XYZ file of C-alpha atoms in Angstrom:
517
model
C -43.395 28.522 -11.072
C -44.712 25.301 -12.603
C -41.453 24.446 -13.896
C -39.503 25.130 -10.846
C -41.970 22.509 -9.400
C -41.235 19.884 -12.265
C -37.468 20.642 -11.130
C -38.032 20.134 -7.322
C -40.056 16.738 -7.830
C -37.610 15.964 -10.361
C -34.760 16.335 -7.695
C -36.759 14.645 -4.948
C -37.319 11.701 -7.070
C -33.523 11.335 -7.960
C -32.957 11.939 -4.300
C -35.275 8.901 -3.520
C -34.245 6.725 -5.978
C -30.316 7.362 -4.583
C -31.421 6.985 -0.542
C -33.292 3.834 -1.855
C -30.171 2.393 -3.640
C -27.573 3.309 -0.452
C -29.500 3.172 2.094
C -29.859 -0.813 2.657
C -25.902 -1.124 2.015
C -25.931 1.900 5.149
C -28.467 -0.313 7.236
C -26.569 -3.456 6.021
C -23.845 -2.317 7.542
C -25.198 -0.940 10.457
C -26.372 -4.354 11.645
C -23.042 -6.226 10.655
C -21.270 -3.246 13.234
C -23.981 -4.262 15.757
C -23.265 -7.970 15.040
C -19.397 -7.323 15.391
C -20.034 -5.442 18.583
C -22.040 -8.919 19.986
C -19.232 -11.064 19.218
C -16.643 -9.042 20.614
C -14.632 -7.296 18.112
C -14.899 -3.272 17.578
C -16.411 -2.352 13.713
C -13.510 0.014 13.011
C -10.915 -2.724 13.298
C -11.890 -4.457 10.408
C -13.278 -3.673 6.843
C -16.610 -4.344 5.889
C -17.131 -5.815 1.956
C -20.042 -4.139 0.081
C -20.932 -7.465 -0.619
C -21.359 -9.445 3.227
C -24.269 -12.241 2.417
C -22.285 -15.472 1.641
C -19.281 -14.167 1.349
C -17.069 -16.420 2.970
C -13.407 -14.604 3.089
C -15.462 -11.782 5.269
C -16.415 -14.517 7.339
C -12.880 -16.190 7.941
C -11.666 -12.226 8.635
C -14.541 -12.398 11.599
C -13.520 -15.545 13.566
C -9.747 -14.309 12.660
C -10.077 -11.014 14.545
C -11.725 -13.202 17.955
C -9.374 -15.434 20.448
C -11.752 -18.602 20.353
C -10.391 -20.153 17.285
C -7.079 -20.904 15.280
C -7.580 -19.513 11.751
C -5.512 -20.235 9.172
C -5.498 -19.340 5.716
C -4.319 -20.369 1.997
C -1.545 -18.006 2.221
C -0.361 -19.823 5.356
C 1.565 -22.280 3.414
C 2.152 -25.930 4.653
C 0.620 -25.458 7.688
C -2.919 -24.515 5.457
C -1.888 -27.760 3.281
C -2.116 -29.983 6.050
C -5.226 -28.983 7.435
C -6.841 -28.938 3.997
C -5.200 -32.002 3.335
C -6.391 -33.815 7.245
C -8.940 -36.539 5.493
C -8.253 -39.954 5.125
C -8.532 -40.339 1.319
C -7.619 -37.328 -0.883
C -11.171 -37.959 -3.009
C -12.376 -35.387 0.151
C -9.597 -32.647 -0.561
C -10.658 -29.502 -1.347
C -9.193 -25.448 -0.687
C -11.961 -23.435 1.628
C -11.494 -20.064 2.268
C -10.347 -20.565 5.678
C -9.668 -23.384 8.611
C -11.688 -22.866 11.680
C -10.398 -24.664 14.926
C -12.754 -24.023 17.584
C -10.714 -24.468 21.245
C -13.933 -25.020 23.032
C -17.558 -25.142 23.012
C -17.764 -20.929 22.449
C -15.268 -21.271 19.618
C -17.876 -23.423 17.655
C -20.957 -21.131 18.814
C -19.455 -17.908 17.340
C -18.483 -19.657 13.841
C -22.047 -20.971 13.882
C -23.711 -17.584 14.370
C -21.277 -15.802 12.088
C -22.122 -18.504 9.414
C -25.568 -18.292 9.980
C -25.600 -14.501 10.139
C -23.680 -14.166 7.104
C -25.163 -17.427 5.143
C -22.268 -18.232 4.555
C -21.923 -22.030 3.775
C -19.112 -24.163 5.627
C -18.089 -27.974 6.043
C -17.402 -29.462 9.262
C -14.747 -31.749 10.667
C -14.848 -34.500 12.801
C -12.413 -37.214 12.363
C -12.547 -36.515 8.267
C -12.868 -40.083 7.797
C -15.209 -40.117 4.725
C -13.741 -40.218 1.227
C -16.940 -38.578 -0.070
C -16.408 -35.294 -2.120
C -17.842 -32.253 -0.232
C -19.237 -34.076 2.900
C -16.495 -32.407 5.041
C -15.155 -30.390 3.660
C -15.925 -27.089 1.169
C -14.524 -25.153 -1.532
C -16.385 -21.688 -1.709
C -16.618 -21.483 2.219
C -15.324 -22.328 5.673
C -14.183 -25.127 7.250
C -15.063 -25.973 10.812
C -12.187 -28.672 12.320
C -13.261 -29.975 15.942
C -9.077 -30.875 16.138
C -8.600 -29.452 19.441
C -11.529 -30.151 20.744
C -10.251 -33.495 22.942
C -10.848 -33.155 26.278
C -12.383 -36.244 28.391
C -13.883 -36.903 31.251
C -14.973 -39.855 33.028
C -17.698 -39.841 35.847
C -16.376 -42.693 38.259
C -19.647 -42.588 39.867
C -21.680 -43.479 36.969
C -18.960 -44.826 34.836
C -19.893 -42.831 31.781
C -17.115 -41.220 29.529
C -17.858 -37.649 27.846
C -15.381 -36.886 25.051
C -14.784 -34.371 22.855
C -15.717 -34.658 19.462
C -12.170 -33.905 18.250
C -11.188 -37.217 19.814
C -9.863 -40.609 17.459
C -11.584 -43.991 18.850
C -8.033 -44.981 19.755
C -7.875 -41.535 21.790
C -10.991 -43.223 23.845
C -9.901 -46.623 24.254
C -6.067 -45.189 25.345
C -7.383 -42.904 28.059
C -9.728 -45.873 29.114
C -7.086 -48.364 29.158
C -6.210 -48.065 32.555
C -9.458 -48.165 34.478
C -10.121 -51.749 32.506
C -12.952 -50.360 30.655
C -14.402 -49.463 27.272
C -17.105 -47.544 25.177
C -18.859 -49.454 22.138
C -17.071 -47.463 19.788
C -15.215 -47.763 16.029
C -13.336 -50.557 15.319
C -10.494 -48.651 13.266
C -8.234 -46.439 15.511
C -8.200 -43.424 13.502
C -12.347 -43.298 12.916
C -13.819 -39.861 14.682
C -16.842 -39.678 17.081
C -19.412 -38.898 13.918
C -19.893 -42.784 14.014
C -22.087 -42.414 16.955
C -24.208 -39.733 14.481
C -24.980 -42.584 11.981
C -25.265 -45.600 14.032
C -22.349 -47.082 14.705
C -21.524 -50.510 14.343
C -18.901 -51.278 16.758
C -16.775 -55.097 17.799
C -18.998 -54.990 21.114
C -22.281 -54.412 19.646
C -23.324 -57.931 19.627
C -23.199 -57.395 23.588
C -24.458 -53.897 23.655
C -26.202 -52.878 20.300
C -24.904 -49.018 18.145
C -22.654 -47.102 19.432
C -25.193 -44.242 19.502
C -27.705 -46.702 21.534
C -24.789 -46.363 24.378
C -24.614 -42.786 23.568
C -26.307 -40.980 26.660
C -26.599 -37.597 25.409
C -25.275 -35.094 22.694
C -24.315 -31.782 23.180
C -24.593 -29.513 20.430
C -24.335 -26.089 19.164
C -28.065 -25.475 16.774
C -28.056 -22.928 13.819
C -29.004 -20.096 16.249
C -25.751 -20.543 18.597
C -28.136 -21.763 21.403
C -26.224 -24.742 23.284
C -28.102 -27.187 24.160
C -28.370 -31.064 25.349
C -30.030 -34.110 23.931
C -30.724 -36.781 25.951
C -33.476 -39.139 26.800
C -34.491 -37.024 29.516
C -33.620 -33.501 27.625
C -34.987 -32.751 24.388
C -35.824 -36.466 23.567
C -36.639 -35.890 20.517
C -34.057 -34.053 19.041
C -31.301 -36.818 20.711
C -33.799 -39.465 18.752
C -32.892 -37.968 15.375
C -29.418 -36.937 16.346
C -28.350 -40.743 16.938
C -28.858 -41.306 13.068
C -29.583 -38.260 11.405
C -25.582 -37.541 11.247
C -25.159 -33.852 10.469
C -29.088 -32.807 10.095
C -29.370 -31.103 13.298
C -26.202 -28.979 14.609
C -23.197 -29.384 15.587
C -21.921 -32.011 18.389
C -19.112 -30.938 20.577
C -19.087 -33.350 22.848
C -21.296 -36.675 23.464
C -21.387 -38.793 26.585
C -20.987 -42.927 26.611
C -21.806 -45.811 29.218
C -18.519 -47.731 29.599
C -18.100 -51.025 30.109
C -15.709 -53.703 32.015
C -13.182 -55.321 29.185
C -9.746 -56.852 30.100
C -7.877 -59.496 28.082
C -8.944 -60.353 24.512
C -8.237 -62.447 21.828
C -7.944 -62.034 18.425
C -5.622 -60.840 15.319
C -5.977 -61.450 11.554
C -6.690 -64.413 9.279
C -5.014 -64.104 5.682
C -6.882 -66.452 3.510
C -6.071 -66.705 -0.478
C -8.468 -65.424 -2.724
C -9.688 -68.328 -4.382
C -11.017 -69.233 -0.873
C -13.923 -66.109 -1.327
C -16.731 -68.501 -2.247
C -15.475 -70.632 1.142
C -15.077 -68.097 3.060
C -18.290 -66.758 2.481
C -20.126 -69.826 3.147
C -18.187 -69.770 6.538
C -19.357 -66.139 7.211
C -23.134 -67.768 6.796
C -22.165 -70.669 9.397
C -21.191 -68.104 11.697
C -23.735 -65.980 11.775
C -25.644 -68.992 12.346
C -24.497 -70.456 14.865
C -20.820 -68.716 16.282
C -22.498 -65.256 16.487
C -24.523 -66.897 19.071
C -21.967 -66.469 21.328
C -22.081 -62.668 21.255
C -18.579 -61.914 22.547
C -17.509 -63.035 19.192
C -16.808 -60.762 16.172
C -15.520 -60.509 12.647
C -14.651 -57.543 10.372
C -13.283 -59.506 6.856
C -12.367 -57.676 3.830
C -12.234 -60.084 0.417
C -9.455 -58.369 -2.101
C -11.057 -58.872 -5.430
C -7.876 -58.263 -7.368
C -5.192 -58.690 -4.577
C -6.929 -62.310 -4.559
C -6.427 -62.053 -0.742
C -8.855 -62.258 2.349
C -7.884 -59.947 5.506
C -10.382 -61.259 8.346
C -10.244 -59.534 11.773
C -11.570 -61.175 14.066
C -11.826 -61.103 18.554
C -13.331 -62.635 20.914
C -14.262 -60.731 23.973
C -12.651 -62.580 26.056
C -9.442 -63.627 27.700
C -10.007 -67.644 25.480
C -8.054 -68.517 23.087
C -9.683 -70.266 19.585
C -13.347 -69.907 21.388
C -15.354 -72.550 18.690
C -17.512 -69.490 17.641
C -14.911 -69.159 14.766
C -14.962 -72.795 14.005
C -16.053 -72.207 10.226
C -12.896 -70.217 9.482
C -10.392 -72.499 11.535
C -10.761 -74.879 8.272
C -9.956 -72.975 5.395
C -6.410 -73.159 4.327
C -4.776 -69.813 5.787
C -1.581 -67.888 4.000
C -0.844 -66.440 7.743
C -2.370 -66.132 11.166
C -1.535 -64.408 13.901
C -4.235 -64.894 16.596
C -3.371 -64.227 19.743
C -3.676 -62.646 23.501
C -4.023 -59.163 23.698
C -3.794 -57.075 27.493
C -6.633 -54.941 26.469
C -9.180 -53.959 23.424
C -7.143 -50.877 23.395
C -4.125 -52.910 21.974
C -6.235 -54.681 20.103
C -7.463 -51.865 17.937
C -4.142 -50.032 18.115
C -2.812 -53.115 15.390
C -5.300 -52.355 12.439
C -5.660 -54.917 10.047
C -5.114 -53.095 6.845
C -2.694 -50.067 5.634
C -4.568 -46.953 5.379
C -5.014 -45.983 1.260
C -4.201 -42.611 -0.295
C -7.931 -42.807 -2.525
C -10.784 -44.895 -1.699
C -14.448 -44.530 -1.565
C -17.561 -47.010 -0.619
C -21.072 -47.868 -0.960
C -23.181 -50.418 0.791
C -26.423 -52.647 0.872
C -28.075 -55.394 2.674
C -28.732 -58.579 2.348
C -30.681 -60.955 4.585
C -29.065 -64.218 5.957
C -28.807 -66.562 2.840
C -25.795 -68.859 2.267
C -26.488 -69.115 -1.220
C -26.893 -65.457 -1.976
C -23.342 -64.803 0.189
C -21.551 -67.202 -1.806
C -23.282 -65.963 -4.919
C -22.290 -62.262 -4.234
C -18.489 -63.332 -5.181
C -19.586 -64.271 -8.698
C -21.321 -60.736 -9.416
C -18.372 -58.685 -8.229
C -16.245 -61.171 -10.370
C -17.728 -60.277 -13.479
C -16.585 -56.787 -13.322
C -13.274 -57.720 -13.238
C -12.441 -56.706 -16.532
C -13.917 -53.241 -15.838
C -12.272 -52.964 -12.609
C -8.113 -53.893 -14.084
C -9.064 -51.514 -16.932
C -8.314 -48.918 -14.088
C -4.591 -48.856 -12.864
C -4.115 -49.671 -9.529
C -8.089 -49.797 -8.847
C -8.516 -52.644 -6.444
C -12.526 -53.674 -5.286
C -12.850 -54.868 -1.687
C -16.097 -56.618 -0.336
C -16.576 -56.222 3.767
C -19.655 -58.531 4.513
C -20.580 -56.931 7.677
C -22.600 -60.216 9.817
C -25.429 -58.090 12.005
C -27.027 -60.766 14.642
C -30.577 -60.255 15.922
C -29.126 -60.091 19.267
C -26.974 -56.564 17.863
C -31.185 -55.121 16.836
C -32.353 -56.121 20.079
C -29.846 -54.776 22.480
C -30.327 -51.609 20.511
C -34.158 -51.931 21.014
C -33.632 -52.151 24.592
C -31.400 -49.159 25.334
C -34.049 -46.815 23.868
C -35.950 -46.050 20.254
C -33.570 -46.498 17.876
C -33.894 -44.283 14.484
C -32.107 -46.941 12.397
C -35.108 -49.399 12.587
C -33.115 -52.373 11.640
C -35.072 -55.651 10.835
C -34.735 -58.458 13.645
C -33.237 -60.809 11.132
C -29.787 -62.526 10.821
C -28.468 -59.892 7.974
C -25.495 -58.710 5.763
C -24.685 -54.623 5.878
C -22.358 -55.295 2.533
C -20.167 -52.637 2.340
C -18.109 -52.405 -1.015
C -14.911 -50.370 -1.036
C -13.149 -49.427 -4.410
C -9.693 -47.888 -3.477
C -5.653 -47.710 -4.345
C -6.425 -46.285 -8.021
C -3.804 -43.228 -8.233
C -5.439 -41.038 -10.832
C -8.373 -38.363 -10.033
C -8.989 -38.285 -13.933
C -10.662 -41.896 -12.778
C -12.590 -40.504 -9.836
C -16.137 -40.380 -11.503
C -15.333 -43.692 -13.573
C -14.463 -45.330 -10.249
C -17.981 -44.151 -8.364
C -20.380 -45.271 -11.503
C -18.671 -48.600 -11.115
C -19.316 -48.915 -7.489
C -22.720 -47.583 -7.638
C -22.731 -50.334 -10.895
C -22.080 -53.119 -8.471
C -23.944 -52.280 -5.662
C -27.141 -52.249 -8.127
C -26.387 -55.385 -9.406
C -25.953 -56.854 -5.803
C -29.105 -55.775 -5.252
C -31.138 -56.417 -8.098
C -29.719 -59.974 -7.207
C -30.864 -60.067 -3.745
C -34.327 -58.901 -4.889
C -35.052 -61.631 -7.225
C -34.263 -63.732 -4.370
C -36.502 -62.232 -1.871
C -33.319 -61.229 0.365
C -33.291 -57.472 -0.224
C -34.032 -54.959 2.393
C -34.008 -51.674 2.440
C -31.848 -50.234 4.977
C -28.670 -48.400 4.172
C -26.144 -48.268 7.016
C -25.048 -44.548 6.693
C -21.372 -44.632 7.905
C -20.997 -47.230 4.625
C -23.285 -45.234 2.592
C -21.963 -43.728 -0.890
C -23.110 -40.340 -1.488
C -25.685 -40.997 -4.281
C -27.105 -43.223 -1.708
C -30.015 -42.305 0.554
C -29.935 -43.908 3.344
C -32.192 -41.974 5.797
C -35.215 -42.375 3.609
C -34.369 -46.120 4.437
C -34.994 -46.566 7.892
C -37.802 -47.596 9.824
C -41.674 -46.945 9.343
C -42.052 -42.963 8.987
C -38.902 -42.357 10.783
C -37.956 -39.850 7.858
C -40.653 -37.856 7.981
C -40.007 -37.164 11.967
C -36.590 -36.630 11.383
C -37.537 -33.675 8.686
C -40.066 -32.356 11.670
C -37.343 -32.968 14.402
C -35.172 -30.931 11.673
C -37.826 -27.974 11.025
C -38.105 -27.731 15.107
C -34.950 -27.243 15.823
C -32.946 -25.262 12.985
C -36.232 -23.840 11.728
C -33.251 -21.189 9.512
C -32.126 -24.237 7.622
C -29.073 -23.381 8.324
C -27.540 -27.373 8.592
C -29.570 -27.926 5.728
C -28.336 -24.933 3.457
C -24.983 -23.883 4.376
C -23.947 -26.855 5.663
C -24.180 -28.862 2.264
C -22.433 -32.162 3.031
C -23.822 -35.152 3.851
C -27.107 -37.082 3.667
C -29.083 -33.996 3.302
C -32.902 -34.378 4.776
C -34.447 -32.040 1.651
């Protein structure tokens, strides 16, 4: 009898220990049929993996079997490619599992909530403008394009324009075109609407401030699928951290601008030879000194350290031709001008002042106002030379960015603004390295960009000219340039974060960007 009883107990163990090692895959996939059955699609039309959590290829076969999204897939051939392929330097160019491309708002709640269900990580895709490796887009995951999403709509009565986030700048400025207005928006045509996430430094903001101080609300899909609205007026806090906390937060469909009157501009490009760099950037100091006073004046110059060439955009907001805000830049010998008229800012932007490059990436720091320490900046950048024609094809390109006081306070005066820029003349220094045709040089190029930057800076410091802020659309990835904004604004963005995707899940399966920690 006793051993008849060691036998039973024996059995009932092994018959616990075998419900305890199925019976979690059985309630596993109990609550992935009940999941299936909330987003539509019946359990017993597709398989379910024994392995669900992260797994990425089980999430692309979810938003495949639903009509919200196009879904394409590696073995799509060239039509995979070119999605994969949709970012403007191929440094961001990577093979996820899947292409997502939400056709509305409900399109880009289900991928959230099967992303978030699944933890599954994915990228996501605005205009795919950044060269930086991994911030949109993914490798072991999905990616989430906002291609399609393009509608817009503008509100006559309180001339505001709301615009998907699919849309280009030049997508903006072409539908406003023939009501004679404009949004402060990008200043290159093919830019998406993430600028207004991190800023955004736009040819009208000496009138009107960021691009995201014009923004009047966001609306956005959080980690839980929820929909919701930030505005000053709705969930103020979460549209304070959204205007500069780029991807922290959710995911923006759509976002709604002020607009304002614009007709006839002028403006063009400047082609100045190289050895003019130490000139010119004396000139760029005069400006800002005086010229950017008149703040329907602006400049966007890039200085070709090997090309030996300087491309200068500049326009005046206004139908005036050679307005004597340029003044400093009428005397330096030019290789070619063509300034001129233009019917609108849309045609303005629509001639770009430089070709668009296969491989590029950038960094950026400030400087405050400093003729000296402008002019200087040339000689730093020229002692890498060497290092920099070592590379083939590598070229270095400085774009002193000239931010007015009159740019801070018109932010200031639309609303808080995250960014917390100092209320001083100051350069946003961007430094692009780009044209260099080999990826074998990829991580060679970025330590000698982040080389330079540091050495601009350690420069500026021993001067007393450095400050702290990073402007995040210029920002390289090893950069950090939320921690650099204004008094304790980092901390409440982390808060704003905690509130509002309390799951993490734009923190951990969303990994690129400037993450929050």
């Amino acid at each position: 009898m006793r051993r008849v009883s060691i036998v039973l107990q024996w059995l009932l163990c092994i018959t616990a220990i075998v419900h305890a090692a199925e019976s979690p895959s059985s309630r596993s996939k109990g609550r992935i049929a009940k999941f299936l059955e909330s987003v539509g699609i019946d359990p017993a039309e597709i398989d379910i993996p024994h392995r669900t959590e992260g797994n990425a290829t089980f999430a692309c076969a979810i938003l495949d079997a639903t009509n919200n999204s196009d879904v394409v897939f590696p073995n799509d051939g060239q039509i995979y490619t070119e999605e994969a392929n949709a970012h403007a330097s191929s440094t961001a160019r990577k093979r996820p599992r899947c292409i997502c491309t939400p056709r509305s708002t409900n399109g880009v709640v289900l991928a959230v909530r099967v992303a978030a269900f699944l933890k599954t990580r994915f990228a996501v895709r605005s205009g795919g403008h950044s060269p930086m490796v991994g911030f949109a887009n993914i490798d072991d995951g999905f990616l989430l394009s906002m291609n399609v999403i393009t509608d817009l709509e503008y509100n006559s009565k309180s001339q505001t324009l709301t615009s998907g986030f699919g849309n280009r700048w030049l997508d903006i400025y072409d539908y406003l075109q023939p009501l004679g207005r404009v949004v402060v928006g990008g200043r290159a045509p093919t830019v998406g609407l993430a600028l207004a996430t991190g800023g955004g430094l736009s040819h009208l903001s000496n009138l009107y401030g960021w691009a995201s101080q014009n923004t009047i609300s966001y609306r956005m899909v959080l980690g839980n699928g929820t929909v919701v609205t930030a505005s000053e007026r709705q969930n103020s806090d979460l549209y304070f951290a959204v205007k500069a906390g780029s991807n922290n937060y959710g995911f923006v469909t759509h976002i709604t601008q002020h607009t304002y009157p614009l007709g006839r501009v002028w403006g063009g490009v400047m082609v100045f030879p190289g050895n003019q760099s130490t000139e010119f950037m004396g000139a760029m100091s005069d400006f800002q000194r005086s010229g950017q006073l008149d703040r329907k004046a602006a400049i966007l110059p890039y200085i070709s350290t090997v090309g030996d060439v300087i491309i200068a955009q500049l326009v005046y907001l206004e139908g005036r031709a050679r307005p004597a805000a340029f003044a400093p830049f009428y005397s330096i010998t030019t290789l070619q001008s063509n300034l001129r008229f233009y019917d609108s800012f849309r045609d303005f932007v629509a001639a770009p002042a430089t070709a668009e490059l296969e491989r590029y990436t950038y960094g950026v720091t400030t400087i405050l106002h400093d003729k000296q320490a402008y002019q200087d900046v040339i000689g730093i950048v020229d002692r890498y030379r060497a290092a920099i024609q070592s590379i083939p094809s590598l070229d270095v390109v400085l774009m002193p960015q000239p931010i007015s006081i009159s740019m801070v306070r018109e932010s200031i005066k639309r609303g808080p603004d995250p960014m917390g820029v100092t209320a001083k003349p100051q350069l946003w220094l961007g430094v692009t390295c780009d044209a260099w045709n080999r990826p074998a040089d990829d991580a060679k190029v970025g330590r000698l960009l982040v080389d330079i930057i540091a050495d601009i800076g350690r420069y500026s410091k021993t001067r007393g000219l450095y400050d702290k802020f990073l402007f995040l659309n210029d920002a390289h990835s090893s950069q950090k340039p939320l921690q650099g904004y204004g008094s304790n604004t980092f901390e409440t963005l982390k808060a704003t974060s905690l509130k509002w995707d309390p799951q993490r899940v734009f923190q951990r399966l969303v990994p690129g960007g400037f993450k929050l920690g």
